[in-house]
Amino acid sequence: MDPRKYNIYFHTHTISGIIIAALLYVIFFAGSFSFFKDNITAWQKGKSTKAEPISADYNYLLDSLGKQYDLRGRNIDFFYLKQAQGAYVSMSTSQDTIISKPKATAKKEGRRGRGAANEDAAYFLYYFADKTPTSYAEGYDMGEFLYRLHFLAQLNQLPIHIGTPFGYLLAGIVSFLFLFALITGLFLHWEKIKTNFFLFRPFSKWKTVWTDMHTALGVIGFPFQFVFAVTGIVLIVNFVLIAPFSKLLYEGNEEQIYEDMLFNKNIKVDYTYTPLDSPFDLNTFVAKWESTWPNATISRMYIRNFLDKSMQIGVEFKPKSSAAFSGSGYALQDIASGKVLSYKSPTDDGTYVDGVKSLIYHLHFGDFGGKPLQIVFFILGLMGCMVIISGIVIWLVARDKTNVPLYKRRFNFWASNFFLAGCLSMLPVTAFTFVMLKVVPVINQSVIYQLYFYSWLLLGIYLMALRNLARMNRHVLVLSIITCFAVPIANGMRTGLWLWNTWRMGATDIFFIDILFIVLSICCLYAFLKMKKQAKPFQVLAKK
């Protein structure tokens, strides 16, 4: 390779990689656990969706709401959680001017928060198994936390006002830089990609060990990482990509472009002030469409002008991966006449938009191949974490030379010390938070934030204070062994759902999380024993 091109690729790869190293590690680590989001939710709540399939009782929900509100003329939207174990429910004020109340001036808690109690509208999270409405913050769980952490959503709460959510913007920038690091890294190793594909020399000097690990795992995991970089960019910054088209082709009407891209539905129905002639059974209505499309699952439902003669209901369905890789179904029905106003099969009437959306979502979330594929994606995600860690160490060792000025060597060491402390502490902190979920009596968004971020901060400061990367690694492994193994023990002691019980009950979602942490504990134990037996002295600035 031409030396000039090599230097360009090398410096672009190094600079882009080191800038995003810590944040990219957080994204990969949290994203890897996010593949099991539903399992984590079931584990935390102690209610398996595998052992006891959930039956949604919509009539019960409407009756409960009817005791607090007059439901006539209201628009009620259901945005279902994955596997339809619950839904976010949004209820508007009534179209009937006799029923509707003036809007309260009190502030709302936020886009996902529940409105103030004196407002005539409502927004809440509803789990069908619990049959109890709750706010987003009150129903927050560890699966949601890790899922949102993997695109840095928690940073949106910082008081940084730049016209767009700060966390999302930062995650998008990291994704872009990651794409640069991937491509330039591939160019760097292109000429030796065949000879060095599986080259790994664990008994050489430490720099060689880390270099081989970085190169081998990076090249092997390149397709996976490239897919996640591209799909992550599309998902996190889609508003930036869509904005020019909305102005050019839709004359600034962003609502219309989002509707054409099947992100939402805008159903407008005139209110007639005439009640329905007969009682309405929402359970029967949903069951009818579920039997019509047995190979699909409901994803959204829109009720317009409830109990009025003009009442219409739209339902959206997504095909199961076993039936179709892409597609979306939609039906809009007039309740008084029973006439279907709009119809699109989720498995037979796929469009180009369906294909593109499904491709991006399925590749990013790994939900098209069942649990085996999610496990493969989880392992590849952790491999990405190893590539990042090895890259940080390579960067440090390459610059820890006597010909480098002392102030630069100190800066390099403390930068690496900071990055590694923040990255390596995530596993024991995550396992510790899982354990505490079974100890703390009340769990909500605030409690999870405090458990995770405070323990992460304290452990990170402790590891940085060690000023020794080898000791840092040993302490992290010991803590990981203990906390990971404590996860299934805490679950069994608090709920009685020991491994053998969940297996016997068929609660494979809860069983899987316990087994996952046991495997992680065993892997950490193996790494600790190998490191203790075979590790060679690894000195950096702090030891000189």
XYZ file of C-alpha atoms in Angstrom:
544
model
C 0.000 0.000 0.000
C 1.140 3.514 -0.753
C 2.665 5.019 2.453
C 0.579 8.178 2.148
C -2.682 6.224 1.909
C -1.577 3.984 4.779
C -0.924 6.989 6.999
C -4.300 8.507 6.106
C -6.131 5.271 6.916
C -4.079 4.688 10.064
C -4.592 8.129 11.566
C -8.280 8.270 10.579
C -8.830 4.848 12.150
C -6.895 5.694 15.311
C -8.325 9.156 15.926
C -11.954 8.248 15.164
C -11.622 5.089 17.250
C -10.122 6.678 20.346
C -12.594 9.578 20.308
C -15.622 7.290 20.413
C -14.084 4.350 22.319
C -15.880 4.685 25.662
C -19.278 5.672 24.241
C -19.084 2.962 21.579
C -18.336 0.390 24.274
C -21.443 1.505 26.189
C -23.522 1.215 23.019
C -22.222 -2.271 22.195
C -22.426 -3.593 25.752
C -25.928 -2.293 26.474
C -27.050 -3.209 22.949
C -25.875 -6.796 23.411
C -28.084 -7.208 26.488
C -30.931 -5.429 24.689
C -31.352 -8.467 22.439
C -32.895 -10.110 25.518
C -35.044 -7.127 26.535
C -38.260 -9.160 26.852
C -36.484 -11.864 28.838
C -35.086 -9.258 31.227
C -38.558 -7.753 31.721
C -40.016 -11.185 32.494
C -37.131 -11.950 34.878
C -37.555 -8.693 36.780
C -41.326 -8.991 37.090
C -41.200 -12.717 37.815
C -43.948 -13.310 35.258
C -43.102 -15.495 32.307
C -44.784 -14.876 28.971
C -43.647 -18.344 27.862
C -45.118 -20.354 30.736
C -48.330 -18.342 30.907
C -49.358 -16.784 27.578
C -50.895 -13.378 28.126
C -54.525 -12.799 27.249
C -55.343 -9.127 26.821
C -58.675 -8.135 28.365
C -59.498 -4.852 26.635
C -63.028 -4.714 28.009
C -61.666 -4.765 31.557
C -59.370 -1.864 30.739
C -62.179 0.162 29.161
C -64.478 -0.539 32.105
C -61.736 0.617 34.491
C -61.207 3.799 32.497
C -64.961 4.327 32.324
C -65.120 4.592 36.126
C -62.805 7.597 36.022
C -63.661 9.188 32.664
C -66.662 9.508 30.396
C -65.262 7.650 27.378
C -67.779 8.824 24.779
C -66.183 10.525 21.801
C -62.604 9.853 22.823
C -59.709 8.705 20.650
C -57.795 5.844 22.291
C -54.508 4.581 20.835
C -52.628 1.410 21.810
C -48.892 1.157 21.077
C -47.970 -2.421 21.928
C -44.808 -3.611 23.586
C -42.895 -6.404 21.912
C -44.665 -9.775 22.249
C -47.805 -7.733 23.116
C -47.353 -8.250 26.886
C -48.562 -4.699 27.377
C -49.116 -1.393 25.634
C -48.732 2.328 25.974
C -52.253 3.723 26.001
C -52.975 7.283 24.899
C -56.481 8.672 25.477
C -57.483 12.088 24.134
C -60.091 14.501 25.388
C -63.589 13.822 24.111
C -64.820 15.115 20.755
C -68.115 15.747 22.544
C -67.968 19.359 23.719
C -70.410 18.615 26.518
C -68.056 16.014 28.018
C -64.631 17.501 27.293
C -63.047 19.723 29.933
C -60.740 22.705 29.435
C -57.079 21.816 29.218
C -55.254 22.130 32.510
C -52.290 24.461 32.707
C -50.264 22.038 34.827
C -47.066 20.726 33.317
C -46.763 17.192 32.046
C -43.940 14.902 33.081
C -42.669 14.498 29.541
C -43.377 12.733 26.300
C -43.540 9.323 27.973
C -44.797 10.602 31.304
C -48.351 10.518 32.534
C -50.345 13.708 32.451
C -51.407 15.560 35.556
C -54.282 13.993 37.501
C -56.700 16.864 36.816
C -56.372 16.628 33.041
C -59.093 15.120 30.936
C -56.652 13.158 28.777
C -54.468 10.235 29.872
C -51.273 8.498 28.873
C -50.062 5.408 30.699
C -48.345 2.039 30.452
C -50.622 -0.969 30.852
C -49.420 -4.548 31.373
C -52.163 -7.022 30.457
C -51.032 -9.540 33.074
C -51.144 -7.000 35.933
C -54.291 -5.237 34.706
C -53.018 -2.080 36.376
C -52.230 1.190 34.613
C -48.933 2.791 35.521
C -46.872 5.724 34.345
C -43.812 5.185 32.186
C -41.499 5.982 35.096
C -43.326 3.644 37.497
C -43.381 0.761 35.000
C -39.735 1.247 33.987
C -37.639 -1.918 34.050
C -34.047 -3.010 33.475
C -34.769 -4.192 29.945
C -36.020 -0.735 29.004
C -33.020 0.866 30.728
C -30.416 -1.156 28.806
C -32.329 -0.794 25.554
C -32.408 2.991 25.864
C -28.826 3.141 27.137
C -27.629 1.566 23.901
C -28.597 4.730 22.029
C -27.668 7.037 24.945
C -31.263 8.144 25.554
C -30.524 8.898 29.224
C -28.326 11.811 28.108
C -31.424 13.522 26.700
C -32.203 14.597 30.250
C -29.109 16.789 30.429
C -29.914 20.520 30.161
C -28.281 20.827 26.750
C -30.597 22.621 24.321
C -29.444 22.286 20.722
C -32.765 21.809 18.938
C -32.619 17.998 19.070
C -32.262 15.405 21.876
C -28.603 15.475 22.898
C -28.299 11.737 23.567
C -29.720 10.763 20.174
C -27.470 13.257 18.396
C -24.403 11.978 20.234
C -25.302 8.348 19.421
C -25.693 9.309 15.755
C -22.275 11.004 15.696
C -20.697 7.963 17.361
C -22.309 5.713 14.727
C -20.928 7.854 11.908
C -17.403 7.858 13.375
C -17.659 4.121 14.010
C -18.409 3.605 10.331
C -15.240 5.555 9.454
C -13.203 3.492 11.921
C -14.546 0.233 10.472
C -13.840 1.077 6.845
C -10.376 2.527 7.457
C -9.524 -0.420 9.711
C -10.447 -2.833 6.932
C -8.305 -0.912 4.448
C -5.372 -1.038 6.873
C -5.485 -4.835 7.100
C -6.679 -5.549 3.569
C -3.343 -6.774 2.193
C -2.866 -9.212 5.102
C -6.481 -10.137 5.602
C -5.959 -13.656 4.274
C -2.677 -14.546 6.019
C -3.543 -12.920 9.341
C -7.252 -13.729 9.471
C -6.920 -16.192 12.362
C -3.457 -15.143 13.568
C -3.306 -15.020 17.349
C -0.115 -15.308 19.418
C -1.162 -15.455 23.081
C 2.344 -16.199 24.392
C 4.088 -13.240 22.771
C 4.627 -9.828 24.344
C 1.513 -7.998 25.472
C 1.441 -5.530 22.594
C 1.376 -8.456 20.153
C -1.411 -10.181 22.103
C -3.614 -7.080 22.068
C -2.806 -6.317 18.425
C -3.702 -9.847 17.301
C -6.925 -9.757 19.327
C -7.888 -6.382 17.901
C -7.144 -7.433 14.326
C -8.598 -10.959 14.399
C -11.811 -10.125 16.248
C -12.206 -6.904 14.291
C -11.957 -8.580 10.902
C -14.094 -11.583 11.885
C -16.800 -9.334 13.325
C -16.571 -6.725 10.555
C -19.800 -7.711 8.705
C -21.794 -7.669 11.948
C -20.317 -4.355 13.085
C -20.787 -2.771 9.664
C -24.452 -3.777 9.594
C -24.985 -2.343 13.053
C -23.205 0.889 12.204
C -25.322 1.468 9.079
C -28.664 0.417 10.568
C -27.879 2.336 13.754
C -27.255 5.507 11.755
C -30.546 5.098 9.884
C -32.561 4.403 13.038
C -31.067 7.077 15.266
C -30.802 9.968 12.790
C -33.729 9.186 10.489
C -35.210 12.627 11.189
C -32.089 14.198 9.623
C -32.328 11.950 6.573
C -36.067 12.497 6.156
C -36.118 16.286 6.612
C -34.775 17.179 3.110
C -37.309 14.883 1.417
C -40.191 16.334 3.425
C -39.277 19.826 2.251
C -38.585 18.807 -1.370
C -41.374 16.312 -2.065
C -43.953 16.994 0.667
C -43.715 20.788 0.929
C -42.671 20.544 4.566
C -45.532 18.207 5.588
C -43.559 15.826 7.811
C -46.709 14.127 9.145
C -47.574 12.938 5.643
C -44.133 11.525 4.912
C -44.150 9.613 8.219
C -47.583 8.233 7.354
C -46.421 7.151 3.890
C -43.432 5.454 5.518
C -45.866 3.568 7.783
C -44.626 5.114 11.044
C -48.029 6.438 12.077
C -51.650 6.755 10.962
C -53.672 9.934 10.736
C -57.328 8.892 11.011
C -59.819 11.772 11.017
C -63.486 11.024 11.653
C -66.284 13.579 12.121
C -68.158 13.263 15.408
C -71.945 12.790 14.984
C -73.229 13.116 18.583
C -75.213 9.920 17.941
C -74.516 6.926 20.204
C -73.977 3.413 18.879
C -77.119 1.318 18.608
C -75.639 -1.703 20.401
C -72.915 -2.406 23.002
C -69.380 -2.788 21.678
C -67.027 -5.661 22.580
C -63.383 -4.749 21.927
C -62.150 -8.221 22.924
C -64.252 -9.797 20.171
C -63.111 -7.196 17.643
C -59.377 -7.802 18.272
C -59.857 -11.590 18.399
C -61.505 -11.467 14.991
C -58.499 -9.809 13.349
C -56.047 -12.026 15.220
C -57.822 -15.075 13.797
C -57.856 -13.445 10.348
C -54.064 -12.984 10.495
C -52.799 -15.861 12.716
C -49.246 -15.488 11.408
C -48.959 -11.888 12.591
C -49.005 -10.009 15.884
C -50.808 -6.781 16.672
C -48.558 -3.732 16.974
C -50.920 -0.728 17.144
C -54.601 0.017 17.478
C -56.420 3.305 16.882
C -59.932 3.894 18.236
C -61.714 6.980 16.951
C -64.871 8.536 18.465
C -65.457 5.787 21.005
C -69.140 4.755 21.376
C -70.294 7.261 18.746
C -72.069 6.088 15.604
C -69.086 7.364 13.611
C -66.725 5.119 15.611
C -63.877 3.565 13.607
C -61.030 1.299 14.679
C -57.739 0.760 12.860
C -55.409 -2.111 13.705
C -51.810 -2.640 12.579
C -50.171 -6.058 12.488
C -46.600 -7.193 11.898
C -45.911 -10.634 10.419
C -44.089 -13.221 12.480
C -40.585 -13.812 11.161
C -41.457 -17.446 10.432
C -44.241 -16.319 8.082
C -42.633 -13.357 6.284
C -39.407 -11.409 6.656
C -41.073 -8.129 5.731
C -44.546 -6.710 5.601
C -47.167 -4.878 7.598
C -50.906 -5.317 7.869
C -53.553 -2.716 8.394
C -57.339 -2.743 8.634
C -59.735 0.113 9.260
C -63.309 -0.799 10.099
C -66.462 1.232 10.627
C -68.055 -0.226 13.764
C -71.694 0.773 13.204
C -71.930 -0.771 9.726
C -69.189 -3.384 10.111
C -67.731 -2.279 6.793
C -63.970 -2.637 6.308
C -62.822 0.703 4.916
C -59.173 -0.208 4.371
C -57.349 -3.534 4.234
C -53.737 -4.672 3.754
C -52.507 -8.172 4.575
C -49.330 -8.323 6.704
C -48.018 -11.390 4.878
C -49.276 -11.040 1.298
C -49.342 -7.324 0.497
C -45.787 -6.243 1.303
C -44.519 -3.031 -0.281
C -41.090 -1.588 -0.989
C -41.337 0.538 2.162
C -42.171 -2.591 4.167
C -39.110 -4.336 2.766
C -36.695 -1.521 3.576
C -38.074 -0.930 7.073
C -38.128 -4.623 7.916
C -34.599 -5.139 6.623
C -33.238 -2.346 8.818
C -35.197 -3.333 11.922
C -34.602 -7.081 11.667
C -30.873 -6.732 11.012
C -30.453 -4.316 13.896
C -32.585 -6.119 16.489
C -31.846 -9.691 15.408
C -35.463 -10.763 15.911
C -35.893 -12.852 12.768
C -34.025 -16.011 13.785
C -35.319 -16.728 17.260
C -33.187 -17.177 20.357
C -30.211 -18.872 18.606
C -29.652 -15.843 16.371
C -30.001 -13.471 19.326
C -27.324 -15.447 21.177
C -25.024 -15.209 18.132
C -25.653 -11.444 17.950
C -24.984 -11.172 21.702
C -21.612 -12.917 21.338
C -20.675 -10.781 18.326
C -21.637 -7.686 20.298
C -19.327 -8.668 23.152
C -16.611 -9.357 20.583
C -17.047 -5.745 19.514
C -16.446 -4.745 23.145
C -13.212 -6.753 23.139
C -12.097 -5.020 19.952
C -12.635 -1.639 21.622
C -10.754 -2.626 24.795
C -7.824 -4.046 22.838
C -7.752 -0.923 20.671
C -7.451 1.308 23.749
C -4.596 -0.793 25.138
C -2.776 -0.824 21.771
C -3.112 2.958 21.582
C -1.656 3.296 25.087
C 1.268 0.862 24.682
C 2.263 2.313 21.305
C 2.627 5.749 22.947
C 4.248 4.662 26.206
C 7.820 5.093 24.981
C 10.769 6.978 26.425
C 11.036 9.231 23.358
C 7.508 10.555 24.025
C 7.428 13.649 26.276
C 6.464 12.881 29.850
C 3.377 15.127 29.873
C 2.016 13.335 26.777
C 2.646 9.927 28.335
C 0.808 10.997 31.469
C -2.131 12.253 29.458
C -2.243 9.038 27.401
C -2.156 6.894 30.532
C -4.927 8.768 32.339
C -7.074 8.882 29.213
C -6.748 5.105 28.843
C -7.193 4.618 32.587
C -10.439 6.598 32.434
C -11.740 4.762 29.337
C -10.896 1.291 30.652
C -12.321 1.956 34.125
C -15.609 3.124 32.629
C -15.803 0.260 30.140
C -14.671 -2.695 32.237
C -16.869 -1.744 35.198
C -20.080 -2.128 33.157
C -20.396 -5.906 33.602
C -20.158 -6.022 37.422
C -22.323 -2.890 37.677
C -24.983 -4.432 35.431
C -24.978 -7.691 37.397
C -25.067 -5.759 40.699
C -28.107 -3.788 39.519
C -29.873 -7.034 38.571
C -29.223 -8.356 42.090
C -30.505 -5.160 43.693
C -33.720 -5.373 41.654
C -34.592 -8.360 43.822
C -33.607 -6.605 47.053
C -35.055 -3.106 46.768
C -38.801 -3.125 47.619
C -39.894 -0.484 45.079
C -38.498 -0.362 41.535
C -39.042 2.539 39.167
C -37.062 4.656 36.726
C -35.451 6.791 39.422
C -34.363 3.780 41.492
C -32.792 2.020 38.496
C -30.967 5.212 37.518
C -29.576 5.607 41.035
C -28.564 1.950 41.397
C -26.813 1.798 38.055
C -25.195 5.208 37.653
C -24.049 5.681 41.261
C -22.511 2.209 41.447
C -20.915 2.777 38.026
C -19.442 6.079 39.213
C -18.089 4.630 42.475
C -16.582 1.535 40.871
C -15.111 3.607 38.042
C -13.400 5.964 40.518
C -12.085 2.992 42.504
C -10.624 1.330 39.411
C -9.031 4.571 38.231
C -7.470 5.049 41.660
C -5.667 1.701 41.284
C -3.534 3.261 38.506
C -2.660 -0.247 37.356
C -4.355 -1.842 34.359
C -3.467 -5.407 35.374
C -4.899 -4.950 38.885
C -7.937 -3.211 37.384
C -8.583 -6.246 35.189
C -8.210 -8.685 38.084
C -10.548 -6.721 40.348
C -13.156 -6.425 37.596
C -13.036 -10.164 36.914
C -13.420 -11.037 40.612
C -16.346 -8.639 41.022
C -17.935 -9.975 37.830
C -17.609 -13.579 39.018
C -19.353 -12.769 42.295
C -22.097 -10.438 41.041
C -22.995 -12.493 37.959
C -23.300 -15.671 40.013
C -25.401 -13.785 42.576
C -28.061 -12.904 39.985
C -29.817 -16.324 39.841
C -29.347 -16.730 43.609
C -31.063 -13.396 44.312
C -33.892 -14.335 41.958
C -34.398 -17.716 43.600
C -34.292 -16.388 47.150
C -36.707 -13.514 46.489
C -39.236 -15.180 44.176
C -38.641 -18.908 44.541
C -38.027 -19.086 40.799
C -34.881 -21.188 40.984
C -33.422 -22.573 37.794
C -35.011 -25.991 38.222
C -38.403 -24.441 38.946
C -38.420 -22.149 35.894
C -37.284 -25.015 33.682
C -40.022 -27.282 35.021
C -42.644 -24.547 34.584
C -41.587 -23.830 31.026
C -40.615 -20.266 31.984
C -37.723 -20.314 29.531
C -37.471 -16.510 29.382
C -36.694 -16.268 33.125
C -34.548 -19.403 33.007
C -32.478 -17.946 30.173
C -31.455 -14.802 32.089
C -30.295 -16.869 35.085
C -28.305 -19.189 32.834
C -26.831 -16.234 30.933
C -25.345 -14.727 34.088
C -24.067 -18.112 35.274
C -22.263 -18.539 31.936
C -20.840 -15.019 32.197
C -19.627 -15.802 35.718
C -17.939 -19.011 34.527
C -16.284 -17.172 31.610
C -14.945 -14.529 33.990
C -13.640 -17.243 36.331
C -11.876 -18.964 33.431
C -10.320 -15.681 32.301
C -9.186 -14.891 35.845
C -7.523 -18.293 36.310
C -5.812 -18.097 32.913
C -4.619 -14.582 33.568
C -3.328 -15.480 37.017
C -1.440 -18.494 35.641
C -0.092 -17.165 32.341
C -0.143 -13.370 32.597
C 3.135 -11.579 31.973
C 4.224 -8.290 33.530
C 2.501 -5.395 31.826
C 3.950 -2.087 32.879
C 2.911 1.372 31.813
C 3.697 4.884 32.988
C 2.212 4.467 36.456
C 4.725 1.725 37.278
C 7.819 3.418 35.943
